[in-house]
Amino acid sequence: MSSPKKFESKAQPLVPIGDLAQALLARWGFDSNNVAILPARHPMYRECERHGRYPISMVDDQGVVRYLQPVCPACAAEAASRGLMERAAIPSRYAECDFSNYVVDVPGQQTALDVCLDYAEHFAEHARKGASLILCGNPGTGKNHLAAAIARAVLAMGNSVLQVTAYDIIARIRETWRRGIGNGTELEVIRGFAEVGLLIIDEVGKTFGSDGERVHLFEVIDHRYRNMKPTIILSNEDVEGVEQYLGTPAFDRLCQNGGLLIFDWQSYRRGRPQ
Ligand SMILES: [Zn+2]
Protein backbone atom coordinates (compact mmCIF):
# COMPACT_ATOMS: atom_id res chain seq x y z
CA MET A 1 0.00 0.00 0.00
CA SER A 2 1.44 3.36 -0.94
CA SER A 3 1.75 5.96 1.72
CA PRO A 4 0.33 9.48 1.34
CA LYS A 5 3.88 10.79 1.77
CA LYS A 6 4.97 9.09 -1.47
CA PHE A 7 1.96 10.57 -3.31
CA GLU A 8 2.85 14.01 -2.03
CA SER A 9 6.40 13.83 -3.29
CA LYS A 10 5.17 13.13 -6.83
CA ALA A 11 2.76 16.07 -6.96
CA GLN A 12 3.73 18.89 -9.31
CA PRO A 13 3.18 22.46 -8.12
CA LEU A 14 0.49 24.18 -10.18
CA VAL A 15 1.82 26.80 -12.58
CA PRO A 16 -0.51 29.68 -13.44
CA ILE A 17 -1.18 29.65 -17.18
CA GLY A 18 -0.11 33.29 -17.50
CA ASP A 19 3.36 32.39 -16.22
CA LEU A 20 3.62 29.58 -18.77
CA ALA A 21 2.79 31.97 -21.60
CA GLN A 22 5.33 34.46 -20.27
CA ALA A 23 7.99 31.76 -19.91
CA LEU A 24 7.32 30.68 -23.49
CA LEU A 25 7.59 34.22 -24.78
CA ALA A 26 10.79 34.74 -22.80
CA ARG A 27 12.22 31.53 -24.27
CA TRP A 28 11.55 32.83 -27.78
CA GLY A 29 13.22 36.09 -26.89
CA PHE A 30 10.22 38.33 -26.35
CA ASP A 31 9.87 40.77 -23.50
CA SER A 32 7.34 39.13 -21.17
CA ASN A 33 6.49 42.52 -19.70
CA ASN A 34 5.30 43.69 -23.10
CA VAL A 35 1.52 43.52 -22.77
CA ALA A 36 0.86 45.03 -26.19
CA ILE A 37 1.04 41.73 -28.06
CA LEU A 38 -1.68 42.78 -30.46
CA PRO A 39 -1.97 42.17 -34.21
CA ALA A 40 -1.53 45.88 -34.86
CA ARG A 41 2.01 45.62 -33.46
CA HIS A 42 3.00 42.95 -36.02
CA PRO A 43 4.97 41.97 -37.93
CA MET A 44 7.85 42.60 -35.56
CA TYR A 45 11.40 42.65 -36.83
CA ARG A 46 14.86 41.93 -35.62
CA GLU A 47 18.15 43.08 -36.98
CA CYS A 48 20.88 40.75 -38.23
CA GLU A 49 24.32 42.38 -38.10
CA ARG A 50 25.11 41.01 -41.54
CA HIS A 51 21.79 40.78 -43.37
CA GLY A 52 19.67 43.55 -41.85
CA ARG A 53 16.02 43.42 -40.82
CA TYR A 54 14.05 40.14 -40.76
CA PRO A 55 10.52 39.44 -39.45
CA ILE A 56 10.05 37.50 -36.22
CA SER A 57 6.24 37.56 -36.33
CA MET A 58 3.39 37.83 -38.80
CA VAL A 59 -0.38 38.16 -38.80
CA ASP A 60 -2.08 35.27 -40.62
CA ASP A 61 -5.28 35.32 -42.74
CA GLN A 62 -7.43 34.93 -39.61
CA GLY A 63 -5.80 37.94 -37.97
CA VAL A 64 -3.89 35.74 -35.52
CA VAL A 65 -0.35 36.67 -34.56
CA ARG A 66 2.14 33.95 -35.51
CA TYR A 67 5.64 34.02 -34.11
CA LEU A 68 8.42 32.94 -36.44
CA GLN A 69 11.66 31.37 -35.38
CA PRO A 70 13.77 34.35 -34.29
CA VAL A 71 16.65 33.38 -36.57
CA CYS A 72 17.89 35.39 -39.53
CA PRO A 73 16.75 33.43 -42.61
CA ALA A 74 19.89 34.36 -44.59
CA CYS A 75 22.15 33.15 -41.74
CA ALA A 76 20.08 29.93 -41.48
CA ALA A 77 20.43 29.29 -45.22
CA GLU A 78 24.18 29.83 -44.99
CA ALA A 79 24.45 27.38 -42.08
CA ALA A 80 22.43 24.76 -44.00
CA SER A 81 24.66 25.06 -47.03
CA ARG A 82 27.78 24.83 -44.85
CA GLY A 83 26.33 21.61 -43.43
CA LEU A 84 25.84 20.25 -46.94
CA MET A 85 29.39 21.21 -47.86
CA GLU A 86 30.65 19.24 -44.88
CA ARG A 87 28.56 16.24 -45.84
CA ALA A 88 29.75 16.67 -49.43
CA ALA A 89 33.26 16.09 -48.10
CA ILE A 90 34.79 18.62 -50.46
CA PRO A 91 38.43 18.47 -49.42
CA SER A 92 39.16 21.54 -47.29
CA ARG A 93 42.01 22.70 -49.54
CA TYR A 94 39.48 23.08 -52.34
CA ALA A 95 36.73 24.60 -50.18
CA GLU A 96 37.28 28.09 -51.66
CA CYS A 97 37.45 26.85 -55.25
CA ASP A 98 34.85 28.38 -57.51
CA PHE A 99 34.38 28.93 -61.24
CA SER A 100 35.16 32.62 -60.67
CA ASN A 101 38.65 32.00 -59.26
CA TYR A 102 39.78 29.33 -61.73
CA VAL A 103 42.86 30.71 -63.49
CA VAL A 104 42.89 30.47 -67.29
CA ASP A 105 46.38 30.72 -68.84
CA VAL A 106 46.13 28.36 -71.79
CA PRO A 107 43.29 27.55 -74.25
CA GLY A 108 42.87 24.06 -72.78
CA GLN A 109 41.96 25.57 -69.43
CA GLN A 110 39.29 27.72 -71.07
CA THR A 111 37.77 24.60 -72.68
CA ALA A 112 37.86 22.77 -69.35
CA LEU A 113 36.22 25.74 -67.62
CA ASP A 114 33.51 26.01 -70.32
CA VAL A 115 32.68 22.30 -70.18
CA CYS A 116 32.55 22.18 -66.36
CA LEU A 117 30.54 25.40 -66.14
CA ASP A 118 28.05 24.02 -68.65
CA TYR A 119 27.89 20.74 -66.74
CA ALA A 120 27.09 22.58 -63.50
CA GLU A 121 24.65 25.06 -65.03
CA HIS A 122 22.69 22.34 -66.85
CA PHE A 123 23.14 19.75 -64.14
CA ALA A 124 19.45 18.82 -64.01
CA GLU A 125 19.55 17.97 -67.71
CA HIS A 126 22.85 16.05 -67.40
CA ALA A 127 21.54 14.21 -64.32
CA ARG A 128 18.39 13.09 -66.19
CA LYS A 129 20.60 11.47 -68.80
CA GLY A 130 23.01 10.16 -66.19
CA ALA A 131 25.77 12.00 -68.04
CA SER A 132 29.12 11.52 -66.38
CA LEU A 133 32.36 13.44 -66.72
CA ILE A 134 35.94 12.19 -66.72
CA LEU A 135 38.63 14.75 -65.86
CA CYS A 136 42.04 13.21 -66.37
CA GLY A 137 45.61 14.24 -66.99
CA ASN A 138 48.59 15.94 -65.39
CA PRO A 139 48.49 16.64 -61.66
CA GLY A 140 48.18 20.28 -60.62
CA THR A 141 46.18 21.36 -63.66
CA GLY A 142 43.02 22.29 -61.75
CA LYS A 143 40.89 19.14 -62.02
CA ASN A 144 40.04 19.25 -58.32
CA HIS A 145 39.41 22.99 -58.49
CA LEU A 146 36.80 22.53 -61.23
CA ALA A 147 35.28 19.47 -59.51
CA ALA A 148 34.88 21.50 -56.30
CA ALA A 149 33.30 24.34 -58.30
CA ILE A 150 30.82 21.89 -59.87
CA ALA A 151 30.09 20.36 -56.44
CA ARG A 152 29.42 23.79 -54.95
CA ALA A 153 27.04 24.77 -57.78
CA VAL A 154 25.22 21.43 -57.79
CA LEU A 155 24.83 21.56 -53.99
CA ALA A 156 23.37 25.06 -54.22
CA MET A 157 20.68 23.60 -56.51
CA GLY A 158 19.67 21.31 -53.64
CA ASN A 159 21.31 18.07 -54.82
CA SER A 160 23.36 15.72 -52.70
CA VAL A 161 27.02 15.54 -53.66
CA LEU A 162 29.69 13.28 -52.30
CA GLN A 163 33.39 13.33 -53.10
CA VAL A 164 35.39 10.24 -52.22
CA THR A 165 38.60 8.65 -53.40
CA ALA A 166 38.53 5.34 -55.27
CA TYR A 167 40.32 3.93 -52.23
CA ASP A 168 37.50 5.16 -49.91
CA ILE A 169 34.96 3.19 -51.93
CA ILE A 170 37.04 0.02 -51.94
CA ALA A 171 37.84 0.33 -48.21
CA ARG A 172 34.19 1.03 -47.31
CA ILE A 173 32.98 -2.03 -49.22
CA ARG A 174 35.70 -4.25 -47.71
CA GLU A 175 34.76 -3.02 -44.23
CA THR A 176 31.51 -4.95 -44.62
CA TRP A 177 33.49 -8.17 -44.84
CA ARG A 178 34.53 -7.79 -41.23
CA ARG A 179 32.02 -9.29 -38.89
CA GLY A 180 30.43 -6.73 -36.68
CA ILE A 181 27.32 -4.72 -36.15
CA GLY A 182 26.92 -1.50 -38.04
CA ASN A 183 29.11 -2.23 -41.02
CA GLY A 184 26.10 -2.87 -43.25
CA THR A 185 26.10 -5.33 -46.09
CA GLU A 186 28.18 -4.91 -49.21
CA LEU A 187 25.04 -4.23 -51.25
CA GLU A 188 23.84 -1.60 -48.77
CA VAL A 189 27.14 0.26 -49.07
CA ILE A 190 27.09 0.04 -52.87
CA ARG A 191 23.49 1.30 -52.90
CA GLY A 192 24.52 4.15 -50.59
CA PHE A 193 27.13 5.28 -53.11
CA ALA A 194 24.62 4.70 -55.91
CA GLU A 195 21.95 6.97 -54.46
CA VAL A 196 23.97 10.18 -54.14
CA GLY A 197 22.86 12.86 -56.62
CA LEU A 198 26.41 13.44 -57.85
CA LEU A 199 29.30 11.19 -56.89
CA ILE A 200 32.82 12.49 -57.48
CA ILE A 201 35.46 9.75 -57.40
CA ASP A 202 38.95 11.18 -56.91
CA GLU A 203 42.37 9.55 -57.20
CA VAL A 204 41.27 6.97 -59.73
CA GLY A 205 44.39 5.06 -60.70
CA LYS A 206 46.47 5.95 -57.67
CA THR A 207 46.55 2.43 -56.30
CA PHE A 208 47.58 -0.55 -58.39
CA GLY A 209 44.07 -1.48 -59.45
CA SER A 210 43.75 -5.19 -58.74
CA ASP A 211 40.89 -7.18 -60.21
CA GLY A 212 39.20 -7.09 -56.81
CA GLU A 213 39.36 -3.27 -56.66
CA ARG A 214 38.07 -3.05 -60.22
CA VAL A 215 35.08 -5.19 -59.29
CA HIS A 216 34.13 -2.87 -56.39
CA LEU A 217 34.41 0.27 -58.48
CA PHE A 218 32.51 -1.40 -61.32
CA GLU A 219 29.67 -2.32 -58.94
CA VAL A 220 29.29 1.28 -57.79
CA ILE A 221 29.62 2.76 -61.31
CA ASP A 222 27.26 0.13 -62.74
CA HIS A 223 24.60 0.75 -60.04
CA ARG A 224 24.81 4.48 -60.74
CA TYR A 225 24.64 3.86 -64.48
CA ARG A 226 21.50 1.77 -64.09
CA ASN A 227 19.96 4.41 -61.77
CA MET A 228 20.87 7.11 -64.35
CA LYS A 229 23.00 8.93 -61.76
CA PRO A 230 25.95 11.03 -62.94
CA THR A 231 29.50 10.39 -61.73
CA ILE A 232 32.62 12.53 -62.06
CA ILE A 233 35.96 10.74 -62.26
CA LEU A 234 39.19 12.54 -61.34
CA SER A 235 42.46 10.92 -62.32
CA ASN A 236 46.08 11.88 -62.86
CA GLU A 237 46.33 9.06 -65.40
CA ASP A 238 45.85 9.53 -69.14
CA VAL A 239 42.71 8.16 -70.82
CA GLU A 240 44.21 4.69 -71.33
CA GLY A 241 45.28 4.63 -67.68
CA VAL A 242 41.76 5.43 -66.47
CA GLU A 243 40.24 2.76 -68.71
CA GLN A 244 42.81 0.22 -67.57
CA TYR A 245 42.24 1.00 -63.91
CA LEU A 246 38.43 0.98 -64.03
CA GLY A 247 38.12 -1.79 -66.60
CA THR A 248 36.49 -1.37 -69.99
CA PRO A 249 32.87 -2.11 -68.90
CA ALA A 250 32.91 0.64 -66.24
CA PHE A 251 34.78 3.02 -68.55
CA ASP A 252 32.20 2.45 -71.30
CA ARG A 253 29.31 3.18 -68.95
CA LEU A 254 30.93 6.46 -67.90
CA CYS A 255 31.59 7.49 -71.50
CA GLN A 256 28.00 6.86 -72.59
CA ASN A 257 26.35 10.33 -72.76
CA GLY A 258 29.39 11.55 -70.88
CA GLY A 259 32.23 13.99 -71.42
CA LEU A 260 35.95 13.43 -71.32
CA LEU A 261 38.33 16.27 -70.52
CA ILE A 262 42.06 15.78 -70.89
CA PHE A 263 44.15 18.15 -68.79
CA ASP A 264 47.37 17.90 -70.80
CA TRP A 265 48.94 21.31 -70.18
CA GLN A 266 51.73 22.13 -67.73
CA SER A 267 50.87 22.08 -64.05
CA TYR A 268 50.20 25.59 -62.78
CA ARG A 269 51.37 24.54 -59.34
CA ARG A 270 54.80 24.03 -60.84
CA GLY A 271 54.60 26.88 -63.36
CA ARG A 272 53.52 29.61 -61.00
CA PRO A 273 55.51 31.36 -58.31
CA GLN A 274 54.18 30.33 -54.91
ZN1 LIG B 1 21.94 37.09 -40.95
mmCIF file of C-alpha atoms and ligand atoms in Angstrom:
data_model
loop_
_atom_site.group_PDB
_atom_site.id
_atom_site.type_symbol
_atom_site.label_atom_id
_atom_site.label_comp_id
_atom_site.label_asym_id
_atom_site.label_seq_id
_atom_site.Cartn_x
_atom_site.Cartn_y
_atom_site.Cartn_z
ATOM 1 C CA MET A 1 0.000 0.000 0.000
ATOM 2 C CA SER A 2 1.440 3.358 -0.944
ATOM 3 C CA SER A 3 1.753 5.962 1.717
ATOM 4 C CA PRO A 4 0.326 9.481 1.339
ATOM 5 C CA LYS A 5 3.880 10.787 1.766
ATOM 6 C CA LYS A 6 4.971 9.087 -1.470
ATOM 7 C CA PHE A 7 1.962 10.567 -3.307
ATOM 8 C CA GLU A 8 2.850 14.011 -2.026
ATOM 9 C CA SER A 9 6.403 13.831 -3.293
ATOM 10 C CA LYS A 10 5.169 13.131 -6.831
ATOM 11 C CA ALA A 11 2.758 16.070 -6.959
ATOM 12 C CA GLN A 12 3.734 18.892 -9.309
ATOM 13 C CA PRO A 13 3.182 22.456 -8.123
ATOM 14 C CA LEU A 14 0.491 24.179 -10.178
ATOM 15 C CA VAL A 15 1.824 26.800 -12.580
ATOM 16 C CA PRO A 16 -0.512 29.676 -13.439
ATOM 17 C CA ILE A 17 -1.175 29.645 -17.185
ATOM 18 C CA GLY A 18 -0.114 33.294 -17.500
ATOM 19 C CA ASP A 19 3.362 32.389 -16.218
ATOM 20 C CA LEU A 20 3.619 29.584 -18.766
ATOM 21 C CA ALA A 21 2.788 31.975 -21.600
ATOM 22 C CA GLN A 22 5.329 34.458 -20.273
ATOM 23 C CA ALA A 23 7.987 31.761 -19.910
ATOM 24 C CA LEU A 24 7.324 30.681 -23.495
ATOM 25 C CA LEU A 25 7.586 34.221 -24.779
ATOM 26 C CA ALA A 26 10.788 34.741 -22.803
ATOM 27 C CA ARG A 27 12.216 31.533 -24.274
ATOM 28 C CA TRP A 28 11.550 32.830 -27.775
ATOM 29 C CA GLY A 29 13.225 36.086 -26.892
ATOM 30 C CA PHE A 30 10.216 38.330 -26.348
ATOM 31 C CA ASP A 31 9.867 40.769 -23.500
ATOM 32 C CA SER A 32 7.338 39.127 -21.170
ATOM 33 C CA ASN A 33 6.492 42.524 -19.699
ATOM 34 C CA ASN A 34 5.299 43.695 -23.100
ATOM 35 C CA VAL A 35 1.523 43.516 -22.773
ATOM 36 C CA ALA A 36 0.857 45.027 -26.190
ATOM 37 C CA ILE A 37 1.038 41.726 -28.061
ATOM 38 C CA LEU A 38 -1.676 42.782 -30.464
ATOM 39 C CA PRO A 39 -1.970 42.170 -34.212
ATOM 40 C CA ALA A 40 -1.527 45.879 -34.860
ATOM 41 C CA ARG A 41 2.005 45.623 -33.461
ATOM 42 C CA HIS A 42 2.998 42.951 -36.016
ATOM 43 C CA PRO A 43 4.973 41.975 -37.933
ATOM 44 C CA MET A 44 7.852 42.597 -35.563
ATOM 45 C CA TYR A 45 11.401 42.647 -36.826
ATOM 46 C CA ARG A 46 14.856 41.925 -35.623
ATOM 47 C CA GLU A 47 18.152 43.085 -36.978
ATOM 48 C CA CYS A 48 20.882 40.753 -38.233
ATOM 49 C CA GLU A 49 24.317 42.384 -38.105
ATOM 50 C CA ARG A 50 25.109 41.007 -41.540
ATOM 51 C CA HIS A 51 21.792 40.776 -43.370
ATOM 52 C CA GLY A 52 19.670 43.547 -41.854
ATOM 53 C CA ARG A 53 16.023 43.424 -40.821
ATOM 54 C CA TYR A 54 14.052 40.144 -40.759
ATOM 55 C CA PRO A 55 10.524 39.443 -39.448
ATOM 56 C CA ILE A 56 10.046 37.502 -36.222
ATOM 57 C CA SER A 57 6.245 37.559 -36.335
ATOM 58 C CA MET A 58 3.392 37.827 -38.803
ATOM 59 C CA VAL A 59 -0.375 38.162 -38.805
ATOM 60 C CA ASP A 60 -2.080 35.272 -40.619
ATOM 61 C CA ASP A 61 -5.280 35.316 -42.744
ATOM 62 C CA GLN A 62 -7.426 34.927 -39.609
ATOM 63 C CA GLY A 63 -5.801 37.943 -37.973
ATOM 64 C CA VAL A 64 -3.886 35.736 -35.519
ATOM 65 C CA VAL A 65 -0.353 36.669 -34.558
ATOM 66 C CA ARG A 66 2.144 33.948 -35.508
ATOM 67 C CA TYR A 67 5.637 34.017 -34.109
ATOM 68 C CA LEU A 68 8.420 32.944 -36.445
ATOM 69 C CA GLN A 69 11.660 31.369 -35.381
ATOM 70 C CA PRO A 70 13.767 34.348 -34.286
ATOM 71 C CA VAL A 71 16.647 33.381 -36.569
ATOM 72 C CA CYS A 72 17.890 35.391 -39.527
ATOM 73 C CA PRO A 73 16.745 33.430 -42.613
ATOM 74 C CA ALA A 74 19.893 34.362 -44.588
ATOM 75 C CA CYS A 75 22.154 33.150 -41.743
ATOM 76 C CA ALA A 76 20.081 29.933 -41.475
ATOM 77 C CA ALA A 77 20.426 29.293 -45.223
ATOM 78 C CA GLU A 78 24.184 29.831 -44.991
ATOM 79 C CA ALA A 79 24.450 27.377 -42.084
ATOM 80 C CA ALA A 80 22.431 24.756 -43.997
ATOM 81 C CA SER A 81 24.659 25.061 -47.032
ATOM 82 C CA ARG A 82 27.776 24.831 -44.850
ATOM 83 C CA GLY A 83 26.332 21.606 -43.430
ATOM 84 C CA LEU A 84 25.841 20.250 -46.936
ATOM 85 C CA MET A 85 29.394 21.211 -47.864
ATOM 86 C CA GLU A 86 30.654 19.236 -44.881
ATOM 87 C CA ARG A 87 28.564 16.237 -45.839
ATOM 88 C CA ALA A 88 29.751 16.674 -49.427
ATOM 89 C CA ALA A 89 33.260 16.087 -48.103
ATOM 90 C CA ILE A 90 34.788 18.620 -50.464
ATOM 91 C CA PRO A 91 38.430 18.474 -49.422
ATOM 92 C CA SER A 92 39.159 21.543 -47.294
ATOM 93 C CA ARG A 93 42.015 22.697 -49.539
ATOM 94 C CA TYR A 94 39.477 23.081 -52.345
ATOM 95 C CA ALA A 95 36.729 24.603 -50.184
ATOM 96 C CA GLU A 96 37.280 28.095 -51.659
ATOM 97 C CA CYS A 97 37.447 26.846 -55.247
ATOM 98 C CA ASP A 98 34.848 28.379 -57.508
ATOM 99 C CA PHE A 99 34.380 28.930 -61.236
ATOM 100 C CA SER A 100 35.156 32.624 -60.668
ATOM 101 C CA ASN A 101 38.649 32.000 -59.256
ATOM 102 C CA TYR A 102 39.777 29.327 -61.735
ATOM 103 C CA VAL A 103 42.860 30.712 -63.491
ATOM 104 C CA VAL A 104 42.890 30.469 -67.286
ATOM 105 C CA ASP A 105 46.378 30.721 -68.839
ATOM 106 C CA VAL A 106 46.134 28.358 -71.795
ATOM 107 C CA PRO A 107 43.287 27.554 -74.246
ATOM 108 C CA GLY A 108 42.868 24.060 -72.783
ATOM 109 C CA GLN A 109 41.958 25.566 -69.433
ATOM 110 C CA GLN A 110 39.293 27.717 -71.071
ATOM 111 C CA THR A 111 37.768 24.603 -72.684
ATOM 112 C CA ALA A 112 37.858 22.771 -69.350
ATOM 113 C CA LEU A 113 36.220 25.736 -67.620
ATOM 114 C CA ASP A 114 33.515 26.007 -70.321
ATOM 115 C CA VAL A 115 32.684 22.296 -70.185
ATOM 116 C CA CYS A 116 32.554 22.184 -66.364
ATOM 117 C CA LEU A 117 30.543 25.404 -66.139
ATOM 118 C CA ASP A 118 28.047 24.023 -68.650
ATOM 119 C CA TYR A 119 27.894 20.743 -66.745
ATOM 120 C CA ALA A 120 27.093 22.584 -63.500
ATOM 121 C CA GLU A 121 24.647 25.062 -65.029
ATOM 122 C CA HIS A 122 22.693 22.344 -66.846
ATOM 123 C CA PHE A 123 23.141 19.749 -64.136
ATOM 124 C CA ALA A 124 19.445 18.816 -64.009
ATOM 125 C CA GLU A 125 19.551 17.965 -67.710
ATOM 126 C CA HIS A 126 22.847 16.053 -67.402
ATOM 127 C CA ALA A 127 21.542 14.211 -64.323
ATOM 128 C CA ARG A 128 18.388 13.094 -66.189
ATOM 129 C CA LYS A 129 20.601 11.470 -68.804
ATOM 130 C CA GLY A 130 23.010 10.159 -66.188
ATOM 131 C CA ALA A 131 25.765 12.004 -68.043
ATOM 132 C CA SER A 132 29.124 11.522 -66.384
ATOM 133 C CA LEU A 133 32.364 13.444 -66.720
ATOM 134 C CA ILE A 134 35.942 12.189 -66.719
ATOM 135 C CA LEU A 135 38.631 14.749 -65.862
ATOM 136 C CA CYS A 136 42.037 13.213 -66.374
ATOM 137 C CA GLY A 137 45.606 14.236 -66.988
ATOM 138 C CA ASN A 138 48.590 15.941 -65.395
ATOM 139 C CA PRO A 139 48.493 16.642 -61.657
ATOM 140 C CA GLY A 140 48.180 20.285 -60.615
ATOM 141 C CA THR A 141 46.176 21.359 -63.658
ATOM 142 C CA GLY A 142 43.024 22.287 -61.754
ATOM 143 C CA LYS A 143 40.893 19.141 -62.019
ATOM 144 C CA ASN A 144 40.043 19.254 -58.316
ATOM 145 C CA HIS A 145 39.410 22.987 -58.492
ATOM 146 C CA LEU A 146 36.795 22.525 -61.231
ATOM 147 C CA ALA A 147 35.280 19.474 -59.505
ATOM 148 C CA ALA A 148 34.875 21.502 -56.295
ATOM 149 C CA ALA A 149 33.296 24.335 -58.296
ATOM 150 C CA ILE A 150 30.817 21.887 -59.871
ATOM 151 C CA ALA A 151 30.090 20.361 -56.441
ATOM 152 C CA ARG A 152 29.421 23.786 -54.949
ATOM 153 C CA ALA A 153 27.040 24.772 -57.780
ATOM 154 C CA VAL A 154 25.218 21.426 -57.793
ATOM 155 C CA LEU A 155 24.826 21.559 -53.986
ATOM 156 C CA ALA A 156 23.372 25.060 -54.222
ATOM 157 C CA MET A 157 20.677 23.601 -56.508
ATOM 158 C CA GLY A 158 19.669 21.308 -53.643
ATOM 159 C CA ASN A 159 21.312 18.069 -54.824
ATOM 160 C CA SER A 160 23.356 15.723 -52.703
ATOM 161 C CA VAL A 161 27.016 15.545 -53.660
ATOM 162 C CA LEU A 162 29.688 13.278 -52.296
ATOM 163 C CA GLN A 163 33.391 13.326 -53.103
ATOM 164 C CA VAL A 164 35.387 10.241 -52.216
ATOM 165 C CA THR A 165 38.605 8.645 -53.403
ATOM 166 C CA ALA A 166 38.533 5.343 -55.267
ATOM 167 C CA TYR A 167 40.321 3.929 -52.230
ATOM 168 C CA ASP A 168 37.504 5.162 -49.909
ATOM 169 C CA ILE A 169 34.962 3.190 -51.927
ATOM 170 C CA ILE A 170 37.044 0.020 -51.937
ATOM 171 C CA ALA A 171 37.836 0.334 -48.209
ATOM 172 C CA ARG A 172 34.191 1.027 -47.307
ATOM 173 C CA ILE A 173 32.979 -2.030 -49.225
ATOM 174 C CA ARG A 174 35.696 -4.253 -47.710
ATOM 175 C CA GLU A 175 34.765 -3.016 -44.230
ATOM 176 C CA THR A 176 31.506 -4.945 -44.621
ATOM 177 C CA TRP A 177 33.486 -8.169 -44.838
ATOM 178 C CA ARG A 178 34.534 -7.795 -41.231
ATOM 179 C CA ARG A 179 32.016 -9.293 -38.889
ATOM 180 C CA GLY A 180 30.425 -6.727 -36.681
ATOM 181 C CA ILE A 181 27.318 -4.717 -36.149
ATOM 182 C CA GLY A 182 26.920 -1.495 -38.040
ATOM 183 C CA ASN A 183 29.110 -2.227 -41.024
ATOM 184 C CA GLY A 184 26.099 -2.865 -43.248
ATOM 185 C CA THR A 185 26.101 -5.327 -46.093
ATOM 186 C CA GLU A 186 28.183 -4.907 -49.206
ATOM 187 C CA LEU A 187 25.045 -4.233 -51.247
ATOM 188 C CA GLU A 188 23.844 -1.595 -48.768
ATOM 189 C CA VAL A 189 27.136 0.259 -49.068
ATOM 190 C CA ILE A 190 27.092 0.042 -52.868
ATOM 191 C CA ARG A 191 23.490 1.299 -52.904
ATOM 192 C CA GLY A 192 24.521 4.150 -50.589
ATOM 193 C CA PHE A 193 27.131 5.284 -53.108
ATOM 194 C CA ALA A 194 24.623 4.701 -55.910
ATOM 195 C CA GLU A 195 21.948 6.971 -54.460
ATOM 196 C CA VAL A 196 23.975 10.177 -54.137
ATOM 197 C CA GLY A 197 22.862 12.857 -56.623
ATOM 198 C CA LEU A 198 26.408 13.443 -57.851
ATOM 199 C CA LEU A 199 29.302 11.188 -56.895
ATOM 200 C CA ILE A 200 32.825 12.490 -57.475
ATOM 201 C CA ILE A 201 35.462 9.752 -57.401
ATOM 202 C CA ASP A 202 38.951 11.178 -56.911
ATOM 203 C CA GLU A 203 42.372 9.550 -57.199
ATOM 204 C CA VAL A 204 41.272 6.969 -59.734
ATOM 205 C CA GLY A 205 44.388 5.059 -60.704
ATOM 206 C CA LYS A 206 46.468 5.954 -57.665
ATOM 207 C CA THR A 207 46.554 2.433 -56.305
ATOM 208 C CA PHE A 208 47.576 -0.549 -58.387
ATOM 209 C CA GLY A 209 44.071 -1.484 -59.446
ATOM 210 C CA SER A 210 43.753 -5.186 -58.737
ATOM 211 C CA ASP A 211 40.886 -7.178 -60.215
ATOM 212 C CA GLY A 212 39.196 -7.087 -56.808
ATOM 213 C CA GLU A 213 39.365 -3.273 -56.663
ATOM 214 C CA ARG A 214 38.070 -3.055 -60.218
ATOM 215 C CA VAL A 215 35.078 -5.187 -59.289
ATOM 216 C CA HIS A 216 34.131 -2.870 -56.392
ATOM 217 C CA LEU A 217 34.409 0.275 -58.483
ATOM 218 C CA PHE A 218 32.512 -1.397 -61.317
ATOM 219 C CA GLU A 219 29.674 -2.320 -58.941
ATOM 220 C CA VAL A 220 29.295 1.282 -57.792
ATOM 221 C CA ILE A 221 29.620 2.755 -61.309
ATOM 222 C CA ASP A 222 27.259 0.129 -62.736
ATOM 223 C CA HIS A 223 24.602 0.753 -60.040
ATOM 224 C CA ARG A 224 24.805 4.476 -60.740
ATOM 225 C CA TYR A 225 24.643 3.858 -64.477
ATOM 226 C CA ARG A 226 21.495 1.766 -64.086
ATOM 227 C CA ASN A 227 19.961 4.415 -61.774
ATOM 228 C CA MET A 228 20.865 7.113 -64.346
ATOM 229 C CA LYS A 229 23.002 8.928 -61.761
ATOM 230 C CA PRO A 230 25.953 11.029 -62.938
ATOM 231 C CA THR A 231 29.496 10.386 -61.728
ATOM 232 C CA ILE A 232 32.617 12.531 -62.062
ATOM 233 C CA ILE A 233 35.959 10.743 -62.264
ATOM 234 C CA LEU A 234 39.191 12.542 -61.341
ATOM 235 C CA SER A 235 42.460 10.916 -62.324
ATOM 236 C CA ASN A 236 46.078 11.880 -62.864
ATOM 237 C CA GLU A 237 46.325 9.059 -65.398
ATOM 238 C CA ASP A 238 45.845 9.532 -69.136
ATOM 239 C CA VAL A 239 42.710 8.156 -70.816
ATOM 240 C CA GLU A 240 44.208 4.693 -71.326
ATOM 241 C CA GLY A 241 45.281 4.627 -67.679
ATOM 242 C CA VAL A 242 41.758 5.434 -66.475
ATOM 243 C CA GLU A 243 40.243 2.760 -68.711
ATOM 244 C CA GLN A 244 42.807 0.217 -67.575
ATOM 245 C CA TYR A 245 42.237 1.000 -63.909
ATOM 246 C CA LEU A 246 38.430 0.977 -64.027
ATOM 247 C CA GLY A 247 38.124 -1.787 -66.597
ATOM 248 C CA THR A 248 36.486 -1.371 -69.991
ATOM 249 C CA PRO A 249 32.871 -2.111 -68.901
ATOM 250 C CA ALA A 250 32.911 0.642 -66.236
ATOM 251 C CA PHE A 251 34.777 3.021 -68.546
ATOM 252 C CA ASP A 252 32.200 2.448 -71.303
ATOM 253 C CA ARG A 253 29.313 3.182 -68.954
ATOM 254 C CA LEU A 254 30.927 6.455 -67.898
ATOM 255 C CA CYS A 255 31.587 7.487 -71.496
ATOM 256 C CA GLN A 256 28.001 6.856 -72.586
ATOM 257 C CA ASN A 257 26.350 10.332 -72.759
ATOM 258 C CA GLY A 258 29.388 11.549 -70.878
ATOM 259 C CA GLY A 259 32.226 13.992 -71.423
ATOM 260 C CA LEU A 260 35.951 13.433 -71.316
ATOM 261 C CA LEU A 261 38.332 16.272 -70.518
ATOM 262 C CA ILE A 262 42.060 15.785 -70.892
ATOM 263 C CA PHE A 263 44.154 18.155 -68.792
ATOM 264 C CA ASP A 264 47.375 17.897 -70.796
ATOM 265 C CA TRP A 265 48.940 21.305 -70.180
ATOM 266 C CA GLN A 266 51.732 22.130 -67.725
ATOM 267 C CA SER A 267 50.869 22.080 -64.046
ATOM 268 C CA TYR A 268 50.200 25.589 -62.781
ATOM 269 C CA ARG A 269 51.367 24.543 -59.343
ATOM 270 C CA ARG A 270 54.804 24.032 -60.836
ATOM 271 C CA GLY A 271 54.599 26.879 -63.359
ATOM 272 C CA ARG A 272 53.515 29.612 -60.995
ATOM 273 C CA PRO A 273 55.511 31.360 -58.314
ATOM 274 C CA GLN A 274 54.178 30.329 -54.906
HETATM 275 ZN ZN ZN B 1 21.938 37.094 -40.951
#
